[in-house]
Amino acid sequence: MLGRFPVALRLSRGLLRGSSARRGLSAMAGGGEEGRLADFFEYMERLRNYERSGVPRDAGTDSDDGFDLGRMRRLLRRLGDPHTHFPAVHIAGTKGKGSTAAFLSNIMREQGYNVGCYSSPHLLTIRERISVGNDGGPVPVGLLSDLFYQAKEAIDESIESENGALTHFEIFTALSFLLFSRENVDIAIVEAGLGGARDATNVIQSTELAASVITTVGKEHLAALGGSLQSIAIAKSGIIKQGRPVVIGGPFSADIERIIRDRAFLTQSPVISACDPGIKSITKCIDWDSGKPYQRCDISINISDDVPLSIELCDVNLQLLGDHQCHNAVTASCTALCLRNLGWDISDASIQAGLEETQLPGRSQFLTQEEALVLGLDGASTVLIDGAHTEASAKALSNVIETVRLEGPLALVVGMANDKEHLAFAEQLLVGSRPDVVLLTEASIAGGASRAMPAPSLKEIWMSAARDLGINCVDIGTISGTETPEHIANLATSSSSFAGKPTVMIGCQDKTPFSCNLIRAASQLILESRGRGDTSPGLVCVTGSLHVVATVLQHLERH
């Protein structure tokens, strides 16, 4: 059995405080109250923000070119070292870390713990990145405003002493730790931003760490993390700390897993694998509730190695869809059981309820019929929004579409940043549940037009991908989303067949950036293109960037 968690940071309570039904990690922000944060937003906008400008080469590696964790530690010292005042679970990974953090946070909330969670990026408001308490919503405006003004003098002094080098992410990370300390959280679930070793969150030491989690290792941010999957694995394994357990998600290739396990061996850290032979998970069926799908899973964990873990969960109704989300649920469950082994009071019922309560806006999110009506759809098409933007996430999204699609026509609306794997992304979505229509658009990316991939360029990539895969496709030109139904019908009729074979219609929005009108046009195209008498519902999927997804959610919020 693992050694108990340090007495000074162990839990003193575990009484159930009640949960909010259908809870998501990041409830959407609302109202005009954020005007009270105008000074804070203006202050943060003046800081260097690599999410806007792009991360420099090798910035996330544990090398001379990596981010300087020393300045982060010096900033926290001015703030009273708040990160040492609570135990934390530190989560890194190319994909899956946000979902795993959400699952684990809700498990702990179900048990009644006062949970702090720090994640990124956000959709509508930066407040979504910090949640505290047992409701999982964005940090309240008043709480963040008060915190900022109380800490501003110390932050100003740090910025001056560091010659302006402190970044947007470093300042906000420090504020999150300060808030968790002041709110006396029982545990903080902290998601790494980039890599792990040189990420600003990696100031957490073994004395504060309950467990670390590494979900997956993929190619995203390749240049910033050393240029290879091996260097990325080394960067992410940097969150493993002396003597503290590490949960690994995977599945990993043998060489990548060896890098992680070697780091764990050097630090004498017990390893729990979510791919252990003693773990079984299966999705039994997909069902629908109030117009939204969920997957019913059985999860069995029986590990008898150095860290014995055991739980049997039957009929877990996951709102997050796909095999990858079932695996993320297993990873979170292993982490919860690891914490239980360390002395935390966590029941089987809390684990199941926490998994079932978890939802994430913009990740495999199916809009309600009322929300679809707001977008101008007449109910004949279902709308799915998902912020997938990598090859791996495109594959996972394709899996979700295949799982829920009911033989009806499919349209994809895609906008992406210019630094993504556009061809690999397109290929994953074309070879899976083949779409009938693809409309490319220009995403409103953080950092402005310089980071957005032009829609015509995206269209050429998708046309090329379709041809390379032997898929018949036809270029329908530009489309604004404001065309008349008659024009849409003519487009569909003239493009619905090519040499008598099924054809993918591929077009792009004109020079205007993405608007929700394009969703309506996509729906009209697939409904017009299907055969006579075919009444199966259409599916419109909006994807390629969280910024595109955020535009949809902002439109719904305004209306």
Coordinates of C-alpha atoms in Angstrom, one line a residue:
M1 CA 0.0 0.0 0.0
L2 CA 1.1 3.5 -0.6
G3 CA 2.3 5.7 2.2
R4 CA -0.4 7.9 3.7
F5 CA -0.6 11.5 2.4
P6 CA 1.4 14.0 4.6
V7 CA -0.7 14.6 7.8
A8 CA -0.6 18.4 7.5
L9 CA -2.4 18.2 4.1
R10 CA -4.7 15.3 4.7
L11 CA -8.4 15.6 4.6
S12 CA -10.3 16.3 7.8
R13 CA -13.8 15.9 6.3
G14 CA -15.7 14.0 3.7
L15 CA -19.3 14.7 4.5
L16 CA -21.6 14.8 1.5
R17 CA -22.7 18.4 0.8
G18 CA -25.0 17.6 -2.0
S19 CA -24.5 17.9 -5.8
S20 CA -26.1 19.9 -8.6
A21 CA -27.7 17.7 -11.3
R22 CA -26.2 17.6 -14.7
R23 CA -23.2 19.5 -13.6
G24 CA -20.4 20.5 -16.0
L25 CA -17.0 21.5 -15.0
S26 CA -17.4 24.9 -16.7
A27 CA -20.9 26.2 -16.6
M28 CA -21.3 29.0 -19.1
A29 CA -20.7 32.6 -17.9
G30 CA -23.7 34.9 -18.1
G31 CA -24.8 38.4 -17.9
G32 CA -23.0 41.7 -18.0
E33 CA -21.5 41.4 -14.6
E34 CA -18.0 40.9 -16.1
G35 CA -17.9 44.6 -16.6
R36 CA -16.7 44.7 -13.0
L37 CA -13.6 42.9 -14.2
A38 CA -12.7 45.6 -16.9
D39 CA -9.5 46.6 -15.0
F40 CA -8.4 43.0 -14.6
F41 CA -9.0 42.2 -18.3
E42 CA -7.1 45.3 -19.4
Y43 CA -4.2 44.4 -17.1
M44 CA -4.0 40.8 -18.4
E45 CA -4.2 42.0 -22.0
R46 CA -0.9 43.8 -21.5
L47 CA 0.9 40.6 -20.6
R48 CA 2.7 38.4 -23.1
N49 CA 0.2 35.7 -24.1
Y50 CA 1.6 32.7 -26.0
E51 CA -1.9 31.4 -26.7
R52 CA -2.3 34.3 -29.0
S53 CA 1.2 34.6 -30.5
G54 CA 2.1 30.9 -30.6
V55 CA 4.6 29.2 -28.3
P56 CA 8.3 29.5 -29.1
R57 CA 10.4 26.5 -30.1
D58 CA 11.5 24.3 -27.2
A59 CA 9.7 26.5 -24.7
G60 CA 8.1 23.5 -23.0
T61 CA 11.3 21.4 -22.8
D62 CA 13.4 20.9 -19.7
S63 CA 16.4 22.7 -21.4
D64 CA 18.1 26.1 -21.5
D65 CA 15.4 27.2 -24.0
G66 CA 12.6 26.2 -21.8
F67 CA 10.3 28.5 -19.7
D68 CA 12.0 29.7 -16.6
L69 CA 10.2 28.2 -13.6
G70 CA 12.3 30.3 -11.3
R71 CA 10.3 33.5 -12.0
M72 CA 7.1 31.6 -11.3
R73 CA 8.5 30.5 -7.9
R74 CA 9.6 34.0 -7.1
L75 CA 6.1 35.4 -8.0
L76 CA 4.5 32.8 -5.7
R77 CA 6.9 33.6 -2.9
R78 CA 5.7 37.2 -3.0
L79 CA 2.2 35.9 -2.8
G80 CA 3.0 33.8 0.3
D81 CA 3.6 30.4 -1.5
P82 CA -0.1 29.6 -1.8
H83 CA 0.6 26.5 -3.8
T84 CA 2.0 24.8 -0.7
H85 CA -1.3 25.2 1.3
F86 CA -3.3 22.4 -0.3
P87 CA -2.8 18.9 -1.8
A88 CA -3.1 18.7 -5.5
V89 CA -3.5 16.2 -8.4
H90 CA -1.4 17.4 -11.4
I91 CA -2.6 16.3 -14.8
A92 CA -0.7 16.5 -18.1
G93 CA -1.3 15.0 -21.5
T94 CA -1.8 15.8 -25.1
K95 CA -5.4 14.9 -25.1
G96 CA -7.8 13.9 -22.4
K97 CA -6.5 15.9 -19.5
G98 CA -9.4 18.3 -19.5
S99 CA -12.0 15.5 -19.4
T100 CA -10.0 13.6 -16.8
A101 CA -9.8 16.7 -14.7
A102 CA -13.5 17.3 -15.0
F103 CA -14.4 13.6 -14.1
L104 CA -12.1 13.7 -11.1
S105 CA -13.2 17.1 -9.9
N106 CA -16.8 15.9 -9.9
I107 CA -16.0 12.7 -8.2
M108 CA -14.5 14.6 -5.3
R109 CA -17.4 17.1 -5.2
E110 CA -19.8 14.2 -5.0
Q111 CA -18.0 13.0 -1.9
G112 CA -18.5 16.5 -0.4
Y113 CA -15.0 17.9 -0.7
N114 CA -14.3 21.6 -1.4
V115 CA -12.6 21.3 -4.8
G116 CA -10.5 23.7 -6.7
C117 CA -10.0 23.1 -10.4
Y118 CA -7.6 24.9 -12.8
S119 CA -7.9 24.1 -16.5
S120 CA -7.4 25.7 -19.9
P121 CA -8.4 26.9 -22.4
H122 CA -11.7 28.6 -21.9
L123 CA -14.7 29.1 -24.3
L124 CA -16.6 32.2 -23.3
T125 CA -14.8 33.7 -20.3
I126 CA -11.4 33.2 -18.6
R127 CA -13.3 32.7 -15.4
E128 CA -14.1 29.2 -16.6
R129 CA -10.5 28.2 -16.1
I130 CA -10.9 28.4 -12.3
S131 CA -13.7 26.7 -10.3
V132 CA -13.9 26.4 -6.6
G133 CA -16.4 24.9 -4.3
N134 CA -18.9 22.1 -5.0
D135 CA -20.9 23.5 -7.9
G136 CA -18.1 23.4 -10.6
G137 CA -19.0 26.8 -12.1
P138 CA -16.7 29.6 -13.2
V139 CA -15.1 31.6 -10.4
P140 CA -17.5 34.3 -9.4
V141 CA -16.8 37.8 -10.7
G142 CA -16.6 39.4 -7.2
L143 CA -14.2 36.7 -5.9
L144 CA -11.8 37.1 -8.8
S145 CA -12.0 40.9 -8.7
D146 CA -11.3 41.1 -5.0
L147 CA -8.4 38.6 -5.4
F148 CA -6.9 40.6 -8.2
Y149 CA -6.9 43.9 -6.3
Q150 CA -5.5 42.3 -3.2
A151 CA -2.7 40.7 -5.1
K152 CA -2.0 43.5 -7.6
E153 CA 0.8 45.2 -5.7
A154 CA 2.8 42.0 -5.3
I155 CA 2.2 41.1 -9.0
D156 CA 3.3 44.6 -10.1
E157 CA 6.5 44.2 -8.0
S158 CA 7.2 40.8 -9.5
I159 CA 6.6 42.0 -13.1
E160 CA 9.0 44.9 -12.5
S161 CA 11.7 42.7 -10.9
E162 CA 11.4 40.2 -13.8
N163 CA 11.8 42.9 -16.4
G164 CA 8.3 42.3 -17.7
A165 CA 9.0 38.6 -18.5
L166 CA 6.0 37.2 -16.6
T167 CA 3.4 35.9 -18.9
H168 CA -0.4 35.9 -19.0
F169 CA -0.5 32.2 -18.1
E170 CA 1.9 32.5 -15.3
I171 CA 0.0 35.4 -13.6
F172 CA -3.3 33.6 -14.0
T173 CA -1.9 30.3 -12.7
A174 CA -0.5 32.2 -9.6
L175 CA -3.9 33.8 -9.0
S176 CA -5.6 30.4 -9.2
F177 CA -3.3 29.0 -6.6
L178 CA -3.8 32.0 -4.4
L179 CA -7.6 31.6 -4.6
F180 CA -7.4 27.9 -3.7
S181 CA -5.4 28.8 -0.7
R182 CA -7.7 31.5 0.5
E183 CA -10.8 29.4 -0.1
N184 CA -9.2 26.6 1.9
V185 CA -9.8 23.9 -0.7
D186 CA -9.5 20.3 0.3
I187 CA -7.9 19.4 -2.9
A188 CA -6.9 21.1 -6.2
I189 CA -7.1 19.4 -9.6
V190 CA -4.5 21.2 -11.7
E191 CA -4.3 20.8 -15.5
A192 CA -0.9 21.6 -17.0
G193 CA -1.0 24.1 -19.9
L194 CA 1.9 23.0 -22.1
G195 CA 4.0 19.8 -21.7
G196 CA 4.7 19.5 -18.0
A197 CA 8.4 19.9 -17.0
R198 CA 8.6 23.6 -17.7
D199 CA 4.9 24.5 -17.5
A200 CA 4.0 27.2 -15.0
T201 CA 1.9 24.7 -13.0
N202 CA 4.9 22.5 -12.3
V203 CA 5.9 24.4 -9.2
I204 CA 3.9 21.7 -7.3
Q205 CA 6.4 19.7 -5.3
S206 CA 6.2 16.2 -3.8
T207 CA 5.2 17.6 -0.4
E208 CA 2.0 19.0 -2.0
L209 CA 1.3 16.4 -4.7
A210 CA -1.3 13.7 -4.0
A211 CA -0.8 12.1 -7.4
S212 CA 0.2 13.0 -11.0
V213 CA -1.6 11.9 -14.1
I214 CA -0.4 11.6 -17.7
T215 CA -3.3 10.9 -20.0
T216 CA -1.8 10.7 -23.6
V217 CA 1.3 11.6 -25.6
G218 CA 0.6 13.1 -29.1
K219 CA 2.2 15.4 -31.6
E220 CA 0.5 18.7 -30.6
H221 CA 2.9 21.5 -29.9
L222 CA 5.7 19.4 -31.4
A223 CA 8.2 22.3 -31.9
A224 CA 7.6 23.7 -28.5
L225 CA 8.2 20.3 -26.8
G226 CA 11.4 19.2 -28.6
G227 CA 10.3 18.0 -32.0
S228 CA 9.6 14.3 -31.3
L229 CA 7.1 12.1 -29.4
Q230 CA 9.9 11.0 -27.2
S231 CA 10.8 14.6 -26.2
I232 CA 7.1 15.3 -25.6
A233 CA 6.9 12.2 -23.3
I234 CA 10.0 13.5 -21.4
A235 CA 8.4 16.9 -21.0
K236 CA 5.1 15.4 -19.7
S237 CA 6.9 13.0 -17.3
G238 CA 8.4 16.1 -15.6
I239 CA 5.3 16.3 -13.4
I240 CA 6.2 13.0 -11.7
K241 CA 7.5 13.7 -8.3
Q242 CA 9.6 11.8 -5.7
G243 CA 7.6 9.0 -4.1
R244 CA 4.2 10.2 -5.3
P245 CA 2.0 7.9 -7.4
V246 CA 1.5 8.5 -11.1
V247 CA -1.6 7.3 -13.1
I248 CA -1.0 6.8 -16.8
G249 CA -3.8 6.8 -19.3
G250 CA -2.6 5.7 -22.7
P251 CA -2.5 3.5 -24.5
F252 CA 1.1 4.3 -25.2
S253 CA 3.6 2.8 -27.6
A254 CA 6.3 0.7 -25.8
D255 CA 9.0 3.4 -26.1
I256 CA 6.8 6.2 -24.8
E257 CA 5.6 4.2 -21.9
R258 CA 9.2 3.2 -21.1
I259 CA 10.2 6.9 -20.9
I260 CA 7.4 7.5 -18.4
R261 CA 8.1 4.4 -16.3
D262 CA 11.9 5.2 -16.3
R263 CA 11.1 8.6 -14.8
A264 CA 8.8 7.0 -12.2
F265 CA 11.5 4.5 -11.3
L266 CA 14.1 7.3 -10.8
T267 CA 11.7 9.1 -8.5
Q268 CA 10.5 5.9 -6.7
S269 CA 6.9 6.7 -7.8
P270 CA 4.4 3.9 -8.0
V271 CA 2.7 3.6 -11.4
I272 CA -1.0 2.8 -12.0
S273 CA -1.9 2.1 -15.6
A274 CA -5.4 2.6 -17.0
C275 CA -4.5 0.0 -19.5
D276 CA -3.7 -2.7 -16.9
P277 CA -5.0 -6.2 -17.8
G278 CA -7.1 -6.1 -14.7
I279 CA -9.2 -3.2 -16.1
K280 CA -12.2 -3.8 -18.3
S281 CA -14.5 -1.2 -19.8
I282 CA -17.3 -1.7 -22.3
T283 CA -19.9 0.6 -23.8
K284 CA -23.1 -1.4 -23.8
C285 CA -25.4 0.9 -25.7
I286 CA -26.1 4.5 -26.7
D287 CA -29.4 6.0 -25.5
W288 CA -31.0 9.4 -25.6
D289 CA -32.4 11.6 -22.9
S290 CA -34.1 14.9 -23.6
G291 CA -32.7 14.9 -27.1
K292 CA -29.1 14.3 -26.0
P293 CA -27.2 11.0 -26.3
Y294 CA -25.3 9.3 -23.5
Q295 CA -23.3 6.0 -23.5
R296 CA -24.0 3.3 -20.9
C297 CA -20.8 1.7 -19.8
D298 CA -19.6 -1.0 -17.4
I299 CA -16.2 -0.3 -15.7
S300 CA -14.3 -3.0 -13.8
I301 CA -11.0 -2.2 -12.1
N302 CA -9.1 -5.0 -10.3
I303 CA -5.4 -4.4 -9.9
S304 CA -3.4 -6.4 -7.3
D305 CA 0.1 -5.1 -7.9
D306 CA 2.0 -2.6 -5.7
V307 CA -1.0 -0.4 -5.6
P308 CA -4.1 -2.6 -5.2
L309 CA -7.2 -1.0 -6.7
S310 CA -10.7 -2.4 -7.0
I311 CA -14.1 -1.2 -8.1
E312 CA -17.1 -2.6 -10.1
L313 CA -19.3 0.1 -11.7
C314 CA -22.3 -1.1 -13.7
D315 CA -24.5 1.0 -16.0
V316 CA -22.5 4.2 -15.8
N317 CA -24.3 6.7 -18.0
L318 CA -21.6 9.0 -19.4
Q319 CA -22.7 12.2 -21.0
L320 CA -19.2 12.5 -22.6
L321 CA -19.3 10.3 -25.6
G322 CA -16.8 8.0 -27.4
D323 CA -14.4 5.2 -26.5
H324 CA -11.8 7.9 -25.6
Q325 CA -14.1 9.4 -23.0
C326 CA -14.8 6.0 -21.5
H327 CA -11.1 5.6 -21.2
N328 CA -10.8 9.0 -19.6
A329 CA -13.4 7.9 -17.1
V330 CA -11.3 4.9 -16.3
T331 CA -8.2 7.1 -15.8
A332 CA -10.1 9.4 -13.5
S333 CA -11.5 6.4 -11.6
C334 CA -8.0 4.9 -11.1
T335 CA -6.9 8.3 -9.8
A336 CA -9.8 8.4 -7.3
L337 CA -9.0 4.9 -6.1
C338 CA -5.4 5.9 -5.8
L339 CA -6.5 8.8 -3.5
R340 CA -8.7 6.4 -1.6
N341 CA -5.6 4.2 -1.0
L342 CA -3.8 7.2 0.4
G343 CA -6.6 7.7 3.0
W344 CA -9.1 9.9 1.3
D345 CA -12.8 9.1 1.9
I346 CA -14.2 8.3 -1.6
S347 CA -17.1 5.9 -2.0
D348 CA -17.9 3.8 -5.1
A349 CA -21.2 5.7 -5.3
S350 CA -19.4 9.1 -5.5
I351 CA -17.1 7.8 -8.3
Q352 CA -20.1 6.6 -10.4
A353 CA -22.1 9.8 -9.7
G354 CA -19.1 12.0 -10.5
L355 CA -18.6 10.3 -13.8
E356 CA -22.3 10.6 -14.7
E357 CA -22.6 14.3 -13.8
T358 CA -19.7 15.4 -15.9
Q359 CA -20.2 17.3 -19.1
L360 CA -18.0 19.8 -20.9
P361 CA -19.3 22.5 -23.1
G362 CA -17.9 22.4 -26.6
R363 CA -16.7 18.8 -26.3
S364 CA -19.0 16.4 -28.1
Q365 CA -21.9 18.7 -27.2
F366 CA -25.2 18.0 -28.8
L367 CA -27.4 21.1 -28.9
T368 CA -31.0 20.8 -27.7
Q369 CA -33.9 21.2 -30.1
E370 CA -34.5 24.7 -28.7
E371 CA -30.9 25.7 -29.2
A372 CA -31.0 24.4 -32.8
L373 CA -34.1 26.6 -33.4
V374 CA -32.2 29.6 -32.2
L375 CA -29.6 28.8 -34.9
G376 CA -32.4 28.9 -37.5
L377 CA -32.8 25.1 -38.0
D378 CA -36.3 23.7 -38.3
G379 CA -35.7 20.6 -36.3
A380 CA -34.8 18.3 -39.2
S381 CA -31.1 18.4 -38.3
T382 CA -29.2 17.7 -35.0
V383 CA -26.2 20.0 -34.2
L384 CA -23.0 18.6 -32.7
I385 CA -20.3 21.0 -31.6
D386 CA -16.8 19.8 -30.8
G387 CA -13.5 21.7 -30.5
A388 CA -11.4 18.9 -32.0
H389 CA -8.3 20.3 -33.8
T390 CA -5.7 17.5 -33.9
E391 CA -5.5 14.2 -35.8
A392 CA -6.2 12.2 -32.6
S393 CA -9.2 14.3 -31.6
A394 CA -10.6 14.1 -35.2
K395 CA -10.4 10.3 -34.9
A396 CA -12.2 10.5 -31.6
L397 CA -14.9 12.8 -33.1
S398 CA -15.3 10.5 -36.0
N399 CA -15.9 7.7 -33.5
V400 CA -18.6 9.7 -31.8
I401 CA -20.3 10.5 -35.1
E402 CA -20.4 6.9 -36.2
T403 CA -21.8 5.9 -32.8
V404 CA -24.7 8.3 -32.8
R405 CA -25.4 8.9 -36.5
L406 CA -28.7 7.3 -37.5
E407 CA -28.1 6.7 -41.3
G408 CA -29.0 10.3 -42.1
P409 CA -26.9 12.8 -44.0
L410 CA -23.9 14.5 -42.4
A411 CA -22.4 17.9 -42.8
L412 CA -19.2 19.2 -41.4
V413 CA -18.5 22.9 -40.8
V414 CA -14.8 23.3 -40.1
G415 CA -12.5 26.3 -39.2
M416 CA -9.0 25.9 -38.0
A417 CA -5.8 27.7 -36.9
N418 CA -3.0 27.7 -39.4
D419 CA -0.6 25.7 -37.2
K420 CA -2.6 22.5 -37.1
E421 CA -2.3 19.2 -39.0
H422 CA -5.0 20.1 -41.5
L423 CA -4.5 17.2 -43.9
A424 CA -4.4 14.5 -41.2
F425 CA -7.4 16.1 -39.6
A426 CA -9.4 16.0 -42.8
E427 CA -8.4 12.4 -43.6
Q428 CA -9.6 11.2 -40.2
L429 CA -13.1 12.7 -40.7
L430 CA -13.3 11.6 -44.3
V431 CA -12.4 8.0 -43.8
G432 CA -14.7 7.5 -40.8
S433 CA -18.4 8.4 -41.1
R434 CA -18.1 9.9 -44.5
P435 CA -19.8 13.4 -44.8
D436 CA -22.1 14.4 -47.5
V437 CA -21.2 18.1 -47.2
V438 CA -18.1 19.9 -45.9
L439 CA -18.1 23.7 -45.5
L440 CA -14.8 25.3 -44.6
T441 CA -14.7 28.6 -42.8
E442 CA -12.2 31.0 -41.2
A443 CA -12.0 30.7 -37.5
S444 CA -11.8 33.7 -35.3
I445 CA -8.6 32.5 -33.6
A446 CA -6.9 34.2 -30.6
G447 CA -4.2 36.2 -32.1
G448 CA -6.2 37.5 -35.0
A449 CA -6.2 36.8 -38.7
S450 CA -2.5 35.9 -38.7
R451 CA -3.3 32.6 -37.0
A452 CA -6.4 31.7 -38.8
M453 CA -6.2 29.3 -41.8
P454 CA -7.9 30.9 -44.8
A455 CA -11.1 29.1 -45.8
P456 CA -10.1 28.7 -49.5
S457 CA -6.8 27.1 -48.4
L458 CA -8.6 24.7 -46.1
K459 CA -11.0 23.8 -49.0
E460 CA -8.1 22.9 -51.3
I461 CA -6.7 20.6 -48.5
W462 CA -10.0 18.8 -48.1
M463 CA -10.4 18.4 -51.8
S464 CA -6.9 17.0 -52.0
A465 CA -7.5 14.6 -49.1
A466 CA -10.8 13.4 -50.6
R467 CA -9.1 12.7 -53.9
D468 CA -6.2 10.9 -52.3
L469 CA -8.6 8.7 -50.4
G470 CA -10.5 7.8 -53.6
I471 CA -13.6 9.8 -52.5
N472 CA -15.7 11.5 -55.2
C473 CA -15.9 15.2 -54.4
V474 CA -17.2 18.3 -56.1
D475 CA -16.3 21.9 -55.4
I476 CA -19.4 24.0 -54.8
G477 CA -17.4 27.2 -54.6
T478 CA -18.0 29.9 -52.0
I479 CA -21.1 30.2 -49.8
S480 CA -22.0 32.9 -47.4
G481 CA -24.8 31.2 -45.4
T482 CA -27.3 33.8 -46.5
E483 CA -28.3 32.1 -49.8
T484 CA -32.0 31.6 -50.6
P485 CA -33.4 28.1 -50.2
E486 CA -33.8 27.9 -53.9
H487 CA -30.1 28.6 -54.5
I488 CA -29.2 25.9 -51.9
A489 CA -31.6 23.5 -53.6
N490 CA -30.0 24.1 -57.0
L491 CA -26.5 23.6 -55.5
A492 CA -27.5 20.3 -54.0
T493 CA -29.3 19.1 -57.1
S494 CA -26.4 19.9 -59.4
S495 CA -23.8 18.4 -57.1
S496 CA -25.6 15.4 -55.7
S497 CA -23.9 12.8 -58.0
F498 CA -20.7 12.3 -59.8
A499 CA -20.5 9.5 -62.3
G500 CA -23.4 8.0 -60.5
K501 CA -21.5 7.6 -57.3
P502 CA -22.0 9.3 -53.9
T503 CA -20.3 12.6 -53.8
V504 CA -19.0 14.9 -51.0
M505 CA -19.9 18.5 -51.7
I506 CA -17.0 20.8 -50.5
G507 CA -17.3 24.5 -50.3
C508 CA -16.0 27.4 -48.3
Q509 CA -17.4 30.5 -46.8
D510 CA -16.6 33.8 -48.6
K511 CA -14.2 36.3 -47.0
T512 CA -16.4 36.9 -44.0
P513 CA -15.4 35.0 -40.8
F514 CA -17.5 32.2 -39.4
S515 CA -21.1 32.9 -38.6
C516 CA -23.9 30.6 -37.5
N517 CA -25.6 31.2 -40.8
L518 CA -23.2 28.6 -42.2
I519 CA -24.7 25.9 -40.0
R520 CA -28.2 26.7 -41.4
A521 CA -26.8 26.5 -45.0
A522 CA -25.0 23.2 -44.2
S523 CA -28.3 21.8 -42.8
Q524 CA -30.2 22.9 -45.9
L525 CA -27.6 21.4 -48.2
I526 CA -27.7 17.9 -46.7
L527 CA -31.5 17.9 -46.4
E528 CA -31.8 18.9 -50.1
S529 CA -29.3 16.4 -51.2
R530 CA -30.9 13.3 -49.7
G531 CA -33.1 11.0 -51.7
R532 CA -36.8 11.5 -52.1
G533 CA -38.8 10.0 -49.2
D534 CA -35.7 9.9 -47.0
T535 CA -36.8 11.4 -43.7
S536 CA -33.8 10.3 -41.5
P537 CA -32.6 13.3 -39.5
G538 CA -29.4 15.1 -40.6
L539 CA -26.4 15.8 -38.4
V540 CA -24.4 19.0 -38.7
C541 CA -21.0 18.9 -36.8
V542 CA -19.2 22.2 -36.2
T543 CA -15.5 21.5 -35.4
G544 CA -11.8 22.4 -36.0
S545 CA -11.3 24.9 -33.2
L546 CA -12.7 25.8 -29.8
H547 CA -12.9 29.3 -31.1
V548 CA -15.5 28.3 -33.7
V549 CA -17.4 26.4 -31.0
A550 CA -17.2 29.4 -28.8
T551 CA -18.8 31.5 -31.5
V552 CA -21.8 29.1 -31.6
L553 CA -22.2 29.3 -27.8
Q554 CA -21.9 33.0 -27.8
H555 CA -24.7 33.3 -30.4
L556 CA -26.9 31.0 -28.2
E557 CA -26.1 33.1 -25.1
R558 CA -27.0 36.4 -26.8
H559 CA -30.3 35.0 -28.1

